[in-house]
Coordinates of C-alpha atoms and ligand atoms in Angstrom, one line a residue:
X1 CA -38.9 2.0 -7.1
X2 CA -36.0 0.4 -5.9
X3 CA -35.3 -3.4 -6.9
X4 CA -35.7 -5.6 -3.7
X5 CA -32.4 -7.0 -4.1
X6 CA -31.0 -3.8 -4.0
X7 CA -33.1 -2.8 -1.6
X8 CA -32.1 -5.3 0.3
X9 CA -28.9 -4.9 -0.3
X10 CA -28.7 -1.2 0.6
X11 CA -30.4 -2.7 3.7
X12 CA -27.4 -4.9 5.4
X13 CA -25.0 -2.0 4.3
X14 CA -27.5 0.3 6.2
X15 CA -27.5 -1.9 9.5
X16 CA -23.9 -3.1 9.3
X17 CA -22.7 0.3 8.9
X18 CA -25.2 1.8 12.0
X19 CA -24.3 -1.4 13.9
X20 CA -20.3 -0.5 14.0
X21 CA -21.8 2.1 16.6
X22 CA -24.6 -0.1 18.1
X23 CA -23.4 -3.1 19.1
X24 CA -20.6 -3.2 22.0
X25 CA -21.7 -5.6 24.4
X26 CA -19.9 -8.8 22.8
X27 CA -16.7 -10.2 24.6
X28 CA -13.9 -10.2 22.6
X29 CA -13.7 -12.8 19.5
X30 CA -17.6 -13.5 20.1
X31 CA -19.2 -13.1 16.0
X32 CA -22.3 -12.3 14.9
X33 CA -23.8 -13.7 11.6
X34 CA -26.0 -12.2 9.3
X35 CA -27.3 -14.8 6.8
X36 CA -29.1 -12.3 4.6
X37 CA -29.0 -12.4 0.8
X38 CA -26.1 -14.8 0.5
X39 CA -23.8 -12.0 2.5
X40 CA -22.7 -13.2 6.3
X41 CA -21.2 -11.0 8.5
X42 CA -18.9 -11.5 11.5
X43 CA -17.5 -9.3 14.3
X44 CA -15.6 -9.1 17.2
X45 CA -13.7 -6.5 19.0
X46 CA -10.2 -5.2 18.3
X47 CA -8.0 -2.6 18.8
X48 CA -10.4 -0.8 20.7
X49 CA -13.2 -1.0 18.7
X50 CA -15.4 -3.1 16.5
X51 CA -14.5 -5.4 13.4
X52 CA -16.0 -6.7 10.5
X53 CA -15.5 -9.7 8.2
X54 CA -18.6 -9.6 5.4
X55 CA -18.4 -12.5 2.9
X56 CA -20.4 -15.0 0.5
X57 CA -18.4 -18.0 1.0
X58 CA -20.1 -21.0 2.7
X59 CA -20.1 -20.1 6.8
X60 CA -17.4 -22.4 7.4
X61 CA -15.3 -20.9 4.7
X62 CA -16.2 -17.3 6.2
X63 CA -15.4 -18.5 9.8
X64 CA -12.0 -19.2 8.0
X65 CA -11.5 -15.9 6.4
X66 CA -12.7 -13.7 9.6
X67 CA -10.1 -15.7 11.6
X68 CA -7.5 -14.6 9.2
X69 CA -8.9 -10.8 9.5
X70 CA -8.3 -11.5 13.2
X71 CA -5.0 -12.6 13.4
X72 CA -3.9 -9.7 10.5
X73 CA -5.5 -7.1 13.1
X74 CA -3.9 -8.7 16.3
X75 CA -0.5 -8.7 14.6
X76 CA -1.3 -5.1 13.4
X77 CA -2.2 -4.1 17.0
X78 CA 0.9 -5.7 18.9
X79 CA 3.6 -4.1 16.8
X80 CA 2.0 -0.9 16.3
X81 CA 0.4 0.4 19.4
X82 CA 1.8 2.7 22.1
X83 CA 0.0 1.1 24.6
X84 CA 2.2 -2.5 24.7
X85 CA 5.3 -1.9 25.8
X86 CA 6.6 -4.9 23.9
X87 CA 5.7 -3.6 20.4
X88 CA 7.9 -2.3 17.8
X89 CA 7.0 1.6 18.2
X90 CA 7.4 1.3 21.8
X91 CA 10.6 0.2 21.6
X92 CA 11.6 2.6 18.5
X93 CA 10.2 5.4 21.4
X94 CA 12.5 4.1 24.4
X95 CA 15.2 3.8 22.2
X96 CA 15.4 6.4 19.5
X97 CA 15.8 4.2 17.2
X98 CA 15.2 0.7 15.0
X99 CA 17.0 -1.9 12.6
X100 CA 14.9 -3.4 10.1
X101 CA 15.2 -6.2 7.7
X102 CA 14.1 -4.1 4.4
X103 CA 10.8 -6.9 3.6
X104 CA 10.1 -7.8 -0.3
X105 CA 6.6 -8.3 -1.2
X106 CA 4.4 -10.1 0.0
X107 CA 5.4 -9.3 3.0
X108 CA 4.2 -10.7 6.5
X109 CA 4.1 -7.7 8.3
X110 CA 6.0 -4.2 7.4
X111 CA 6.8 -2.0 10.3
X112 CA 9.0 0.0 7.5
X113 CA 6.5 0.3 5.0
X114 CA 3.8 2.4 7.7
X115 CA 6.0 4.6 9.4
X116 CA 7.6 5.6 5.6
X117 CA 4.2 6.5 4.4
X118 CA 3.4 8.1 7.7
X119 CA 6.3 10.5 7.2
X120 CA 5.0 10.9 3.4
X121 CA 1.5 11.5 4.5
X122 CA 3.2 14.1 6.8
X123 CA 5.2 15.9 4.1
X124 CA 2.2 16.0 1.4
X125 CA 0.2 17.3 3.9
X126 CA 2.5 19.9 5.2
X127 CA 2.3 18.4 8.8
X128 CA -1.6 18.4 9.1
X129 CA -0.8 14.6 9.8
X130 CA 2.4 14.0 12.0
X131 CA 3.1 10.8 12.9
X132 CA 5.4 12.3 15.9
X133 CA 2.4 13.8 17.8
X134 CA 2.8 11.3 21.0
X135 CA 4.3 13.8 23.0
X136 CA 0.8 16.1 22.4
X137 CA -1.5 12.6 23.2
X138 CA 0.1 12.3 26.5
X139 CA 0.0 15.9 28.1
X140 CA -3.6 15.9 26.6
X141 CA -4.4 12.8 28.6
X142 CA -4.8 10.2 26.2
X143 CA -2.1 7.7 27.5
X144 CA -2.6 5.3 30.4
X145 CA 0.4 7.3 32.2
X146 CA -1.4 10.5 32.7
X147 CA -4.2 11.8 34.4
X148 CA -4.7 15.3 33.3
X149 CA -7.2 16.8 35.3
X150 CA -6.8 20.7 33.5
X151 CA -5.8 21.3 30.0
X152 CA -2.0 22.1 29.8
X153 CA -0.2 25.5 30.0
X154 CA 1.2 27.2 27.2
X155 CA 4.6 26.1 28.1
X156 CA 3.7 22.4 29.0
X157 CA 2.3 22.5 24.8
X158 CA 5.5 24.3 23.7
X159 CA 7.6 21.9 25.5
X160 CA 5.8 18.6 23.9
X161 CA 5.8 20.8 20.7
X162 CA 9.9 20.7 20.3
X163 CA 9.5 17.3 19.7
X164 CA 6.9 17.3 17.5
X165 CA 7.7 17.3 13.4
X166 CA 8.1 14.5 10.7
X167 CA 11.5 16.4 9.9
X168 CA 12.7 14.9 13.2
X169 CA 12.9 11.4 11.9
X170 CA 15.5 9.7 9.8
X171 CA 14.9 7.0 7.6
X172 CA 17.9 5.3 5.6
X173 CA 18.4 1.9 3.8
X174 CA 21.5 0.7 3.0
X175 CA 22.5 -1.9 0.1
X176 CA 22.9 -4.6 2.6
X177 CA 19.3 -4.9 2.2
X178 CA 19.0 -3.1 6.0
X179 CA 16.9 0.0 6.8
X180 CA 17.1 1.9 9.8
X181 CA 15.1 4.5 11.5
X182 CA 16.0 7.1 13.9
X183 CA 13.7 9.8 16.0
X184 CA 15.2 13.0 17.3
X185 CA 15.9 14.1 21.0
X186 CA 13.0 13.8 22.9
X187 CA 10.6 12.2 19.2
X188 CA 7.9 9.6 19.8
X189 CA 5.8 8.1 16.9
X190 CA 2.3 7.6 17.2
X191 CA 0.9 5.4 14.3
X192 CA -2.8 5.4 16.0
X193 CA -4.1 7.9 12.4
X194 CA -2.9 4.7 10.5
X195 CA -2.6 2.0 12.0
X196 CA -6.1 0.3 11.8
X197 CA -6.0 1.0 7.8
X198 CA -2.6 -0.6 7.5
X199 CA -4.2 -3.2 9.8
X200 CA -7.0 -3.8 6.8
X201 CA -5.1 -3.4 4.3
X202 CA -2.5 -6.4 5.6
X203 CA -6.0 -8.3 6.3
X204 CA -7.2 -7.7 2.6
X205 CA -3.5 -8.8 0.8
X206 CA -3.9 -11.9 2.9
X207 CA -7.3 -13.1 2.0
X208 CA -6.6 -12.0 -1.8
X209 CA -3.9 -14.3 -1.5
X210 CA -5.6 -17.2 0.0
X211 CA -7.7 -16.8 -3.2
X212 CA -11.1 -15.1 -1.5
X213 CA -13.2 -12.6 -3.8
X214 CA -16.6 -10.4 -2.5
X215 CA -15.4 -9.1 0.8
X216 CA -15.6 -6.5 3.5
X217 CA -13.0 -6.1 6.0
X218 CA -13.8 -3.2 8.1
X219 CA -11.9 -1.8 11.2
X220 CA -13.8 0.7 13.0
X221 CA -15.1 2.5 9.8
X222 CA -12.1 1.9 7.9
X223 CA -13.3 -0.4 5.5
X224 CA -12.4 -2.2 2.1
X225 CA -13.7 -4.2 -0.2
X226 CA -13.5 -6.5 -2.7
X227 CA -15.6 -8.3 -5.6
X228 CA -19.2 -7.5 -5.9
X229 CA -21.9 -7.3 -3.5
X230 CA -24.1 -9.0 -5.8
X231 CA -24.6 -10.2 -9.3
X232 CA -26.3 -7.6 -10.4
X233 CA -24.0 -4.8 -9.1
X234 CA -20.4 -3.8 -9.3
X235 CA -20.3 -1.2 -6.4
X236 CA -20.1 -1.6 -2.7
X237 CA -22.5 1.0 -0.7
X238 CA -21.3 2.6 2.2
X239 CA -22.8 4.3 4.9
X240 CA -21.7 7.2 7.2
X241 CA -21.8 7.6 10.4
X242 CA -23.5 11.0 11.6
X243 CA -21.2 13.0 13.0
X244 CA -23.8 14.9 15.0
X245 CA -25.5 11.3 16.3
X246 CA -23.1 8.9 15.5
X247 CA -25.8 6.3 16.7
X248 CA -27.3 7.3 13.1
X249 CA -25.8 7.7 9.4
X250 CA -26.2 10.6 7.1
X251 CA -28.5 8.5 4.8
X252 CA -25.9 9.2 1.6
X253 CA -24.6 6.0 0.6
X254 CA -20.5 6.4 -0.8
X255 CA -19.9 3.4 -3.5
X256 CA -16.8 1.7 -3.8
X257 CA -15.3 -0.6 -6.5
X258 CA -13.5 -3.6 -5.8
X259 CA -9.9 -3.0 -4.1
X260 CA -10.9 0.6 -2.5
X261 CA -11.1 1.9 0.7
X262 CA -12.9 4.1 3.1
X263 CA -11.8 5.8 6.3
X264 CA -13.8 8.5 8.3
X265 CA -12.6 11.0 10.9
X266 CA -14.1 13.0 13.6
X267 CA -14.2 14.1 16.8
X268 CA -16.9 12.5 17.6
X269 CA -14.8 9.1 17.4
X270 CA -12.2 9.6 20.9
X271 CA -12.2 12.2 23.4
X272 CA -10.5 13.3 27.1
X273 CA -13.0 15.4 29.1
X274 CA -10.9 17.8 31.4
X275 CA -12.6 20.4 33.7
X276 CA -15.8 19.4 31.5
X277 CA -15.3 19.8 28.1
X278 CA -14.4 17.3 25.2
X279 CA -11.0 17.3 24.0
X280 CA -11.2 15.8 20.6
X281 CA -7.9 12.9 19.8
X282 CA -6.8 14.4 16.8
X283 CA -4.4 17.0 18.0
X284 CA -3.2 19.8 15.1
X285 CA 0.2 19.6 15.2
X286 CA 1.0 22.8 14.4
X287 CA -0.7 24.7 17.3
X288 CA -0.7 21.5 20.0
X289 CA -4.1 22.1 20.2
X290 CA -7.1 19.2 20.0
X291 CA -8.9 20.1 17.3
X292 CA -11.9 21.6 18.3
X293 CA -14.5 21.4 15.1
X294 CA -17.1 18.8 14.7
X295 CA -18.1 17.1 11.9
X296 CA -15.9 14.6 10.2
X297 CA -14.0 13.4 7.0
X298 CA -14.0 10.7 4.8
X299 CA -11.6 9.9 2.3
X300 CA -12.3 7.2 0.0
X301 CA -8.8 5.8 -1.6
X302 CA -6.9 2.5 -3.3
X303 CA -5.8 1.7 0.0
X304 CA -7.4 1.3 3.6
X305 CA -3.5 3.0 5.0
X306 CA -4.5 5.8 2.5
X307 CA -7.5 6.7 3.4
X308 CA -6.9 6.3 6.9
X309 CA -4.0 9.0 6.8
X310 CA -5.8 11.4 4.7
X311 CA -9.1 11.4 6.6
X312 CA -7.0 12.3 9.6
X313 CA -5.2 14.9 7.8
X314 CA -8.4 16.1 6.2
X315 CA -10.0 16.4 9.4
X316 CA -6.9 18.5 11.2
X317 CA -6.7 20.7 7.8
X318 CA -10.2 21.7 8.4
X319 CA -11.7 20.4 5.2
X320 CA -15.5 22.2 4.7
X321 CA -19.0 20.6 4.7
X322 CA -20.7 18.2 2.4
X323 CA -19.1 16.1 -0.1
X324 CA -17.1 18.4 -2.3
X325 CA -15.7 15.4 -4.6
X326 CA -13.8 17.2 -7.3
X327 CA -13.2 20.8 -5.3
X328 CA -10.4 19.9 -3.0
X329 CA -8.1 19.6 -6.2
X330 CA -8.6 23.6 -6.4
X331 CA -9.7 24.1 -2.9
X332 CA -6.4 22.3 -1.0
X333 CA -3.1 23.2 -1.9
X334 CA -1.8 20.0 0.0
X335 CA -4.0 17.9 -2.0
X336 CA -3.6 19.5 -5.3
X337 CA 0.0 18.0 -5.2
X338 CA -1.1 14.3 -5.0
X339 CA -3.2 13.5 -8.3
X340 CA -4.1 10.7 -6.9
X341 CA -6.3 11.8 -4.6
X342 CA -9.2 12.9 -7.1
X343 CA -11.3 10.6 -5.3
X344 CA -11.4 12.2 -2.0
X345 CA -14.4 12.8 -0.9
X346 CA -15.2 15.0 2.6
X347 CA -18.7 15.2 4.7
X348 CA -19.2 17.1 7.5
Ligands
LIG12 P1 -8.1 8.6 13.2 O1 -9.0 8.0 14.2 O2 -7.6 7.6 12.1 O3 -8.4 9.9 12.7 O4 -6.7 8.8 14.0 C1 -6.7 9.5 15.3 C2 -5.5 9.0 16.0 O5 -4.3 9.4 15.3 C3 -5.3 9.6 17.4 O6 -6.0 8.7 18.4 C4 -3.8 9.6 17.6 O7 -3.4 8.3 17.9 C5 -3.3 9.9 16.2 N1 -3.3 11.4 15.8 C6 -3.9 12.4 16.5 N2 -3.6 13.6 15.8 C7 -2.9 13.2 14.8 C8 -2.3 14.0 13.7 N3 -2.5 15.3 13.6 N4 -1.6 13.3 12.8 C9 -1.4 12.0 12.8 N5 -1.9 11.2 13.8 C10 -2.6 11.8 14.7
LIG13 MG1 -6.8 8.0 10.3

């Protein structure tokens, strides 16, 4: 029999995890608050989805730390997204290239650090992840600029696809402390399979900082934690999202230890509908193609930016059913090169 402070315990994860799906009728910045077992919870809407603060501080202390989520996440979503024109990758896009300060840590905000460990991402994963995939998004109809009303010829896809690779970007420092980085002809980045983990991650160095402990920041399913959920337990649980009915979870809980981090991918998540079928929003880079499998991965990692990455990759790669914890290190030659990444987990 389970404990009922587990229980209830397993509970909140149980509904804050099936509410991330359920519950988009607030106006943005509007919170909710769940007072159960010491553990209040906050959201809102950002970047296109829903956010979480979960804490045990007082409620005025948690209205503190979920404004500080906020602002980390609107920061996050100004500089990084395609879809402002005034943001740091749209101008890297429309010009071809950006000078950067190098930043020492702490760092406020490091446009450098994401799109280095994009490209990184990109290499160990031998271009399962590609940061430079913008040129797919928009001939597939996922920016505001196109309507695509049939999917696009073989030669519209090989055109986008010549500017398409992580070997088309240059990164370079120099000793005055200055970094620059430069796209080839025609190159646009797309940070979107990152972003929103970099977003939590820059959420979670700030509230560490401030001095906060027992926490979930969680950006549409990419989620870390901190502390303990409880006294009497050291482990976070986490639910997944069905990929079959994402208004449901698989019922398997994943447990995560102070300072790591969760991200899921599917198709389930984004999709264009052209001439009636779903076109999923994680493109494979290699063929141009939407990838058409269902089903989804999660990687569980130190950092929200890492898992984030990987579950996109993992999800492009075509990573098998159920959790196969352990396997990939045989199964995935792209894995088997980072030994960190023993605790990836994937779920279909
Ligand atoms: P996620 O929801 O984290 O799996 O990321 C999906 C988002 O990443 C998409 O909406 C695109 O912005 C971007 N994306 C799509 N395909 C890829 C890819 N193969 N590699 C990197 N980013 C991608
Ligand atoms: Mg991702």
């Amino acid at each position: 029999m389970i404990a009922t402070k587990r229980r209830i315990v397993i509970q909140i994860m149980l509904a804050v995890v099936v509410g991330v799906v359920g519950v988009f009728v607030m106006k943005r910045g509007q919170c909710r608050v769940d007072d159960s077992n010491g553990l209040h919870e906050r959201r809102w809407l950002s970047m296109g989805t829903v956010a979480r603060y979960v804490g045990r501080g007082s409620s005025r202390h948690d209205a503190a730390n979920a404004e500080i989520v906020k602002a980390a996440f609107d920061e996050v979503e100004w500089d990084l997204s395609v879809f402002n024109p005034e943001s740091a990758i749209s101008k890297l896009n429309e010009e071809g290239y950006i000078r950067l300060q190098v930043c020492n840590d702490p760092c406020e905000f490091d446009f450098l650090k994401v799109v280095s460990f994009a490209i990184e991402v990109a290499r160990t994963t031998e271009g399962a992840f590609d940061p430079t995939v913008n040129p797919l998004m928009r001939i597939w109809g996922f920016r505001k600029d196109t309507v695509v009303v049939e999917a696009p010829s073989g030669e519209m896809i090989d055109k986008a696809l010549a500017a398409v690779g992580f070997g088309k970007v240059v990164i370079s420092t120099n000793e005055n402390g200055m970094a620059e980085v430069r796209l080839g002809n025609g190159v646009e980045l797309d940070l979107g399979g990152i972003a929103k983990g970099y977003a939590v991650d820059l959420a979670y160095e700030r509230l560490k900082r401030s001095g906060v402990r027992d926490f979930i920041i969680d950006l549409g399913g990419n989620i870390r934690v901190d502390g303990n959920p409880s006294k009497d337990r050291i482990f976070w649980r986490i639910a997944v999202r069905d990929p079959a009915d994402p208004t449901k979870n698989t019922g398997e809980m994943i447990e995560l230890e102070s300072g790591e981090a969760v991200a899921t991918s599917g198709s389930y998540e984004r999709f264009v509908e052209i001439g009636g079928k779903h076109y999923s929003h994680i493109i494979d880079p290699r063929t141009g193609w939407p990838v058409e499998r269902g089903g989804s991965v999660t990687a569980i990692a130190k950092s929200a930016m890492e898992a984030d990455a990987f579950s996109t990759a993992g999800f492009v790669a075509g990573l098998e059913s159920g959790i196969i914890k352990g396997k990939l290190m045989d199964s995935s030659r792209w894995l088997s090169r980072r030994a960190k990444w023993e605790n990836l987990e994937t779920r279909r």
